[in-house]
Amino acid sequence: MKTPFAITLDVGSSLLNKTGSWRTERPQYLDRLPPCNHACPAGENIQQWLYLTEEGRYEEAWRQIMDDNPFPAVMGRVCYHPCETSCNRGQLDEAVGINAVERFLGDQALINEWRMEAGTSTGKRVMVLGAGPGGLAAAYHLRRMGHEVTVFEASPQAGGMLRYGIPKYRMPREKLRAEVARIEQMGVALQLDTRIDDVLAARDEGAFDAVFLAIGAQLPKRVDIKGNGEPPVLDAVTVLRNTELEQTTGLRGQVVVYGGGNTAMDVGRSAVRLGAKKVTVVVFEAREHMPAHEFEVTEAREEGVTLICLRAIREVHGDTVTLEKMVPGEGRWPQPTGQFENLSADVVVQALGQNVDTALVDALTGVRTAEGVVQVGADMQTGCAGVFAGGDMIPSQRTVTTAIGHGKKAARNIDAYLRNGAYQAPEKHEVVNFDMLNTWYYSDAPRTVRPMLNVMRRQSGFAEIVGNIDQEAATFEARRCMSCGNCFECDNCYGVCPDNSITKLGPGLRFKFKYDYCKGCGLCVSECPCGAIKMIPEDI
Amino acid sequence: MAQIPESLQKVRFYQTGTLTVGNRLLDAEHRSVQATLDRSNSLDSGHRACQGCGEALGARFAIDAAMRATDNRLIAANATGCLEVFTTPYPETAWSVPWIHSLFGNAAAVGAGIAAAMKAKGRKDVRVIAQGGDGGTTDIGFGCLSGMFDRNDDVLYICYNNEAYMNTGVQRSSATPGAARTATTMPVGKDPGNAFNTGKSVPLIAMAHLIPYVATASVHDLHDLEHKVTKAMGVRGSRYIEIFVPCPLGWGSKPSDTVKIARLAVECGLFPLIEAEHGEITGVTKIRSKTPVADYLKLQRRFAHVLKPDNAHQLEQLQAIADRNISRFNLVDDQGGQE
Ligand SMILES: Cc1cc2nc3c(=O)[nH]c(=O)nc-3n(C[C@H](O)[C@H](O)[C@H](O)COP(=O)(O)OP(=O)(O)OC[C@H]3O[C@@H](n4cnc5c(N)ncnc54)[C@H](O)[C@@H]3O)c2cc1C
Ligand SMILES: Cc1ncc(C[n+]2csc(CCOP(=O)(O)OP(=O)(O)O)c2C)c(N)n1
Ligand code: SF4
Ligand code: SF4
Ligand SMILES: [Mg+2]
């Protein structure tokens, strides 16, 4: 080619110069495990469903939850949300209101009647004992995998403690009923009012190939209290169950509840609603060591429940309850002082926790119990082949999500068992902690406050106390999510590369490095807000 | 007075507001040029700038925005300096804009000449940018620049300020800050590093010429930078933008810290982001969360001595300069923060 005057070479492009050879480390995209997902006992992919919610893709978001947890509307109400406790945004301003968004999505599904389908039939049959959250979750997942499932439930209604424990003001029954009905619509058979006492006989009679036990912990723990039977000493499990069944609870006049956990709060708050004149919760532990969640204590007090901490009930006689003052001892365990005081009462309720009725498994050879609960292997199987167990009856945190997580895990293992294989859990990604984020990029956004019913109405009935957040608030709250460890297509890496070494692949497709040119400066890693890029050494 | 247009403020809660390069939740018109699939990449891959070069980054940010604003009718004149040397080792070039290099000190004059030629040809649509480093701007090219301003030639001059003569091995320029180590201002004696001189500021000098538009920008705030370049291209006459571009090699910083250092320079007050029209300040970008200058200094070896107890007086002097900028340009919002 003829070049202009004094020019001897044609113009060349710098693209001929492959600066990738300078590199000693290479950036790589990865998905890290957000702490919320990591903390969720049901293993929900929270970051992903928030991501979909941000864009208004509510049904997809809901289906993402449903992959792990069949009870979004329930969980959005009763879950103690360990996800929020571990949310990275909590270190920036306040945790994302994950639970409120989950409830919003759960309710959307009920309004729009979104359904789930059963999987292609495998011809295998599974028997589930107990229609609590653990049993129902297992049944749901097994049904999605194509197995025939029958759930046997001793009570007249499904739900376990969701129905017979947690009061209506926290768990409205129509939501529970609707989420259970959706599982039934998938073809899960529910046999109510059917108590099973001989597991193997029932299994053989129904020609089931595997069994999942999720009978919970139904037996009230009691301490012996001296007295003459007047005033009556009741237990929380029975009182709450009778409240649900709309039978006489015996709660009247001055009610004294003994216990410091969530159950004690629920009994006290139910008593307020049932018209008790005065409700006092006597707590053995010091205030700061009470097992009840802070919000439950606060709400109970707002409703007029009185709390007396560091007291042991020693005697119940006539209309008097005798309390011994305790002092904080070593660790959490309080010590007696020999000083007493009296409290007048018309009824006393013990709310000291529940035990598992292990009689059911006594007849099963190979099943081991320890400390009152049934032992299972990593695959959720008991010592009796083909009999799996989960929920409150095995070592557990005894929460609804934990039971649901057990149900899911058991379903996967039962499925593998029915296919004569072993379930191989996928490897977990590394957890993203706060210092892997570049939080400069997140604008300040205070958490949405959930509306609460006013105290007068709370005291006078069982209406749900925590209100809904609307679509705008749910979207806003989802958008507060920092998308920890998972690219949300903010284009930062694509923008900050001084070498134009990143290709943007378009919406939903993320990005790709041009390793021919990337010099390995690491700017993309530093400026990725959510920690979705990592530098790894080159082999040189 | 914030730089971000009103319309963008509405979406500030959209996960990362307007701070990231793009955001899938923003409508297309509110995304940065850098976020688009079809940005011009006027400074393309294969250039020979160091890892993490702030100048290479700032140049692509600025020229891509100018290309978008002028519908790709742009000619650039470049002073000698890193930006010229690392992009265009004859006969290769990393530029995908018509681009000319002449001398170290005459970019403003070359730009003015091109503008005159375009005017003579009746090509009003073709716009001109002249660009160079701080050395080529505040020192050797200063006379040409002032002349261009004085004649109000229709040129946007962009100075990429990396605070020294980097291309020839980090010699001091009149834009080098006090106390900084360079090859010619070694950290020895009782006032180590560069002398604290009077504090020459070319943006303020440009304002004194009463030209239509003057602004400062930084590679850490892309939206602000693009907004300023776009605004400048919408105006005729002489315009001046100075972009703060950290240099890992000359400053002794980690290549991965380039954007962070630029952010800290602005957040501590040492590099105020301002905008001025016809000699009057019309906008300042508020500091989002005020940081001590030490946070900025400690990431750079050129200031290592400043953080030693013996040289506490230098740290105080630098903090005083930052504080003066903050009060002078009202950089911190009384309500506290930009949002
Ligand atoms: C008052 C109270 C409040 C609570 N509040 C919360 C809360 O807010 N959030 C939270 O996460 N957790 C809460 N919990 C704990 C939570 O309810 C339980 O951890 C969870 O329900 C356990 O689920 P599960 O499926 O293991 O057992 P369960 O829910 O107890 O269900 C077991 C089911 O098995 C049935 N069953 C038992 N034996 C048989 C048999 N032999 N044959 C057939 N059926 C049988 C029972 O009738 C029952 O329906 C609360 C518990 C109580 C008591
Ligand atoms: C008249 C003249 N003197 C000296 C030089 C050598 N020289 C080339 S680039 C340069 C320094 C450039 O510094 P700056 O303008 O700040 O740009 P940077 O490289 O820092 O981006 C010098 C001194 C030259 N090319 N011409
Ligand atoms: S910010 Fe989002 S991804 Fe990160 S922990 Fe919180 S909810 Fe999960
Ligand atoms: S910088 Fe933004 S676009 Fe790039 S990987 Fe991180 S989140 Fe995704
Ligand atoms: Mg320079």
PDB file of C-alpha atoms in Angstrom, chain A residues 7-17 19 22-24 51 54-55 89 438-446 476 478-483 488-492 494-502 504-506 514 517 519-523 526-527 529, chain B residues 11-25 31 33-39 41 43-54 56-57 60-61 87 90-95 219-220 222 254-260 263 267 288-289 339:
ATOM      1  CA  ILE A   7       5.183   7.480   6.590  1.00  0.00           C
ATOM      2  CA  THR A   8       6.702   4.049   6.086  1.00  0.00           C
ATOM      3  CA  LEU A   9       4.368   1.734   7.976  1.00  0.00           C
ATOM      4  CA  ASP A  10       0.625   1.155   7.834  1.00  0.00           C
ATOM      5  CA  VAL A  11      -1.420   1.966  10.890  1.00  0.00           C
ATOM      6  CA  GLY A  12      -1.702  -1.036  13.164  1.00  0.00           C
ATOM      7  CA  SER A  13      -4.051  -1.659  16.021  1.00  0.00           C
ATOM      8  CA  SER A  14      -2.964  -2.178  19.608  1.00  0.00           C
ATOM      9  CA  LEU A  15      -5.152  -5.271  19.544  1.00  0.00           C
ATOM     10  CA  LEU A  16      -2.096  -7.029  18.130  1.00  0.00           C
ATOM     11  CA  ASN A  17      -0.442  -6.540  21.491  1.00  0.00           C
ATOM     12  CA  THR A  19      -1.101  -7.709  27.182  1.00  0.00           C
ATOM     13  CA  TRP A  22       1.830  -9.574  31.726  1.00  0.00           C
ATOM     14  CA  ARG A  23      -0.497 -11.181  34.162  1.00  0.00           C
ATOM     15  CA  THR A  24       0.540 -13.091  37.273  1.00  0.00           C
ATOM     16  CA  TYR A  51     -33.060 -10.584  42.976  1.00  0.00           C
ATOM     17  CA  GLU A  54     -36.365  -6.563  42.648  1.00  0.00           C
ATOM     18  CA  GLU A  55     -37.465  -6.834  39.059  1.00  0.00           C
ATOM     19  CA  ARG A  89     -26.460  -5.383  55.246  1.00  0.00           C
ATOM     20  CA  ASN A 438     -17.344  -2.863  48.406  1.00  0.00           C
ATOM     21  CA  THR A 439     -20.204  -1.171  50.169  1.00  0.00           C
ATOM     22  CA  TRP A 440     -19.433   2.278  48.807  1.00  0.00           C
ATOM     23  CA  TYR A 441     -21.792   1.505  45.979  1.00  0.00           C
ATOM     24  CA  TYR A 442     -24.858   0.810  48.071  1.00  0.00           C
ATOM     25  CA  SER A 443     -26.915   3.878  48.710  1.00  0.00           C
ATOM     26  CA  ASP A 444     -28.279   4.496  52.154  1.00  0.00           C
ATOM     27  CA  ALA A 445     -31.707   2.949  52.488  1.00  0.00           C
ATOM     28  CA  PRO A 446     -33.393   2.473  55.847  1.00  0.00           C
ATOM     29  CA  PHE A 476     -37.899  -1.528  47.897  1.00  0.00           C
ATOM     30  CA  ALA A 478     -35.714  -6.500  47.999  1.00  0.00           C
ATOM     31  CA  ARG A 479     -33.684  -3.763  46.379  1.00  0.00           C
ATOM     32  CA  ARG A 480     -31.893  -3.145  49.620  1.00  0.00           C
ATOM     33  CA  CYS A 481     -30.303  -6.551  49.171  1.00  0.00           C
ATOM     34  CA  MET A 482     -26.618  -6.222  48.309  1.00  0.00           C
ATOM     35  CA  SER A 483     -26.631  -9.451  46.324  1.00  0.00           C
ATOM     36  CA  PHE A 488     -26.313  -8.488  39.898  1.00  0.00           C
ATOM     37  CA  GLU A 489     -25.124  -6.929  36.659  1.00  0.00           C
ATOM     38  CA  CYS A 490     -24.190  -3.514  37.973  1.00  0.00           C
ATOM     39  CA  ASP A 491     -21.579  -3.185  35.176  1.00  0.00           C
ATOM     40  CA  ASN A 492     -18.877  -2.036  37.571  1.00  0.00           C
ATOM     41  CA  TYR A 494     -17.087  -3.767  32.785  1.00  0.00           C
ATOM     42  CA  GLY A 495     -16.726  -0.073  33.557  1.00  0.00           C
ATOM     43  CA  VAL A 496     -13.604   0.048  35.715  1.00  0.00           C
ATOM     44  CA  CYS A 497     -11.317  -2.112  33.615  1.00  0.00           C
ATOM     45  CA  PRO A 498      -8.604   0.264  32.285  1.00  0.00           C
ATOM     46  CA  ASP A 499      -7.828  -2.277  29.581  1.00  0.00           C
ATOM     47  CA  ASN A 500     -11.289  -2.799  28.218  1.00  0.00           C
ATOM     48  CA  SER A 501     -10.748  -6.466  28.951  1.00  0.00           C
ATOM     49  CA  ILE A 502     -14.270  -7.415  29.897  1.00  0.00           C
ATOM     50  CA  LYS A 504     -20.564  -7.556  28.556  1.00  0.00           C
ATOM     51  CA  LEU A 505     -22.750 -10.392  27.361  1.00  0.00           C
ATOM     52  CA  GLY A 506     -26.076  -8.633  27.786  1.00  0.00           C
ATOM     53  CA  LYS A 514     -10.767 -11.168  27.648  1.00  0.00           C
ATOM     54  CA  TYR A 517      -5.647  -8.489  27.278  1.00  0.00           C
ATOM     55  CA  LYS A 519      -3.246  -7.478  32.788  1.00  0.00           C
ATOM     56  CA  GLY A 520      -4.471  -8.775  36.138  1.00  0.00           C
ATOM     57  CA  CYS A 521      -4.650  -5.415  37.930  1.00  0.00           C
ATOM     58  CA  GLY A 522      -7.524  -6.569  40.119  1.00  0.00           C
ATOM     59  CA  LEU A 523      -9.533  -3.343  39.850  1.00  0.00           C
ATOM     60  CA  SER A 526     -11.851  -4.264  44.272  1.00  0.00           C
ATOM     61  CA  GLU A 527     -14.771  -2.456  42.719  1.00  0.00           C
ATOM     62  CA  PRO A 529     -19.765  -4.283  45.099  1.00  0.00           C
TER      63      PRO A 529
ATOM     64  CA  VAL B  11     -34.146   6.027  41.797  1.00  0.00           C
ATOM     65  CA  ARG B  12     -31.493   6.445  44.423  1.00  0.00           C
ATOM     66  CA  PHE B  13     -32.846   3.560  46.442  1.00  0.00           C
ATOM     67  CA  TYR B  14     -32.645   1.159  43.551  1.00  0.00           C
ATOM     68  CA  GLN B  15     -30.214  -1.170  45.235  1.00  0.00           C
ATOM     69  CA  THR B  16     -27.091   0.789  44.455  1.00  0.00           C
ATOM     70  CA  GLY B  17     -28.743   3.998  43.407  1.00  0.00           C
ATOM     71  CA  THR B  18     -26.721   5.758  40.787  1.00  0.00           C
ATOM     72  CA  LEU B  19     -23.321   4.908  42.194  1.00  0.00           C
ATOM     73  CA  THR B  20     -22.478   1.846  40.152  1.00  0.00           C
ATOM     74  CA  VAL B  21     -21.498   1.980  36.509  1.00  0.00           C
ATOM     75  CA  GLY B  22     -24.819   0.568  35.420  1.00  0.00           C
ATOM     76  CA  ASN B  23     -27.783  -0.990  37.087  1.00  0.00           C
ATOM     77  CA  ARG B  24     -30.126  -3.386  35.426  1.00  0.00           C
ATOM     78  CA  LEU B  25     -33.024  -1.699  37.171  1.00  0.00           C
ATOM     79  CA  ARG B  31     -27.281   4.377  32.690  1.00  0.00           C
ATOM     80  CA  VAL B  33     -22.144   5.404  28.707  1.00  0.00           C
ATOM     81  CA  GLN B  34     -19.665   2.898  30.127  1.00  0.00           C
ATOM     82  CA  ALA B  35     -22.547   0.547  30.970  1.00  0.00           C
ATOM     83  CA  THR B  36     -23.674   0.279  27.353  1.00  0.00           C
ATOM     84  CA  LEU B  37     -22.854  -2.595  25.047  1.00  0.00           C
ATOM     85  CA  ASP B  38     -22.044  -0.200  22.224  1.00  0.00           C
ATOM     86  CA  ARG B  39     -19.747   2.252  23.992  1.00  0.00           C
ATOM     87  CA  ASN B  41     -14.095   1.972  23.494  1.00  0.00           C
ATOM     88  CA  LEU B  43      -9.152   3.670  24.018  1.00  0.00           C
ATOM     89  CA  ASP B  44      -9.073  -0.041  23.302  1.00  0.00           C
ATOM     90  CA  SER B  45      -7.275  -3.088  24.678  1.00  0.00           C
ATOM     91  CA  GLY B  46      -3.625  -3.783  23.978  1.00  0.00           C
ATOM     92  CA  HIS B  47      -2.316  -0.402  25.119  1.00  0.00           C
ATOM     93  CA  ARG B  48       0.836  -0.471  27.173  1.00  0.00           C
ATOM     94  CA  ALA B  49      -0.275   1.405  30.295  1.00  0.00           C
ATOM     95  CA  CYS B  50       0.676  -0.114  33.634  1.00  0.00           C
ATOM     96  CA  GLN B  51      -1.692  -2.424  35.476  1.00  0.00           C
ATOM     97  CA  GLY B  52      -4.478  -0.411  37.053  1.00  0.00           C
ATOM     98  CA  CYS B  53      -3.605   2.842  35.238  1.00  0.00           C
ATOM     99  CA  GLY B  54      -5.987   5.619  36.255  1.00  0.00           C
ATOM    100  CA  ALA B  56      -6.062   4.940  30.744  1.00  0.00           C
ATOM    101  CA  LEU B  57      -9.319   4.519  32.628  1.00  0.00           C
ATOM    102  CA  ARG B  60     -11.728   5.974  28.034  1.00  0.00           C
ATOM    103  CA  PHE B  61     -14.399   7.303  30.375  1.00  0.00           C
ATOM    104  CA  THR B  87      -1.394   4.240  23.406  1.00  0.00           C
ATOM    105  CA  TYR B  90       4.268   3.902  15.994  1.00  0.00           C
ATOM    106  CA  PRO B  91       2.651   2.422  13.966  1.00  0.00           C
ATOM    107  CA  GLU B  92       0.250   0.829  16.421  1.00  0.00           C
ATOM    108  CA  THR B  93      -2.495   2.731  18.150  1.00  0.00           C
ATOM    109  CA  ALA B  94      -5.067   1.921  20.789  1.00  0.00           C
ATOM    110  CA  TRP B  95      -7.233   4.885  19.786  1.00  0.00           C
ATOM    111  CA  VAL B 219     -12.270   8.223  37.987  1.00  0.00           C
ATOM    112  CA  HIS B 220     -14.142   6.976  41.037  1.00  0.00           C
ATOM    113  CA  LEU B 222     -18.223   7.857  36.685  1.00  0.00           C
ATOM    114  CA  LYS B 254      -1.578  -1.202  44.447  1.00  0.00           C
ATOM    115  CA  PRO B 255      -3.002  -1.357  40.910  1.00  0.00           C
ATOM    116  CA  SER B 256      -6.245  -2.654  42.399  1.00  0.00           C
ATOM    117  CA  ASP B 257      -6.532   0.452  44.593  1.00  0.00           C
ATOM    118  CA  THR B 258      -6.697   3.024  41.781  1.00  0.00           C
ATOM    119  CA  VAL B 259     -10.397   3.746  42.046  1.00  0.00           C
ATOM    120  CA  LYS B 260     -10.361   3.550  45.823  1.00  0.00           C
ATOM    121  CA  ARG B 263     -12.485   8.059  45.903  1.00  0.00           C
ATOM    122  CA  GLU B 267     -13.859  12.085  50.175  1.00  0.00           C
ATOM    123  CA  ARG B 288     -20.581  11.434  50.968  1.00  0.00           C
ATOM    124  CA  SER B 289     -18.743  10.438  54.116  1.00  0.00           C
ATOM    125  CA  GLU B 339     -28.452  11.241  50.549  1.00  0.00           C
TER     126      GLU B 339
END
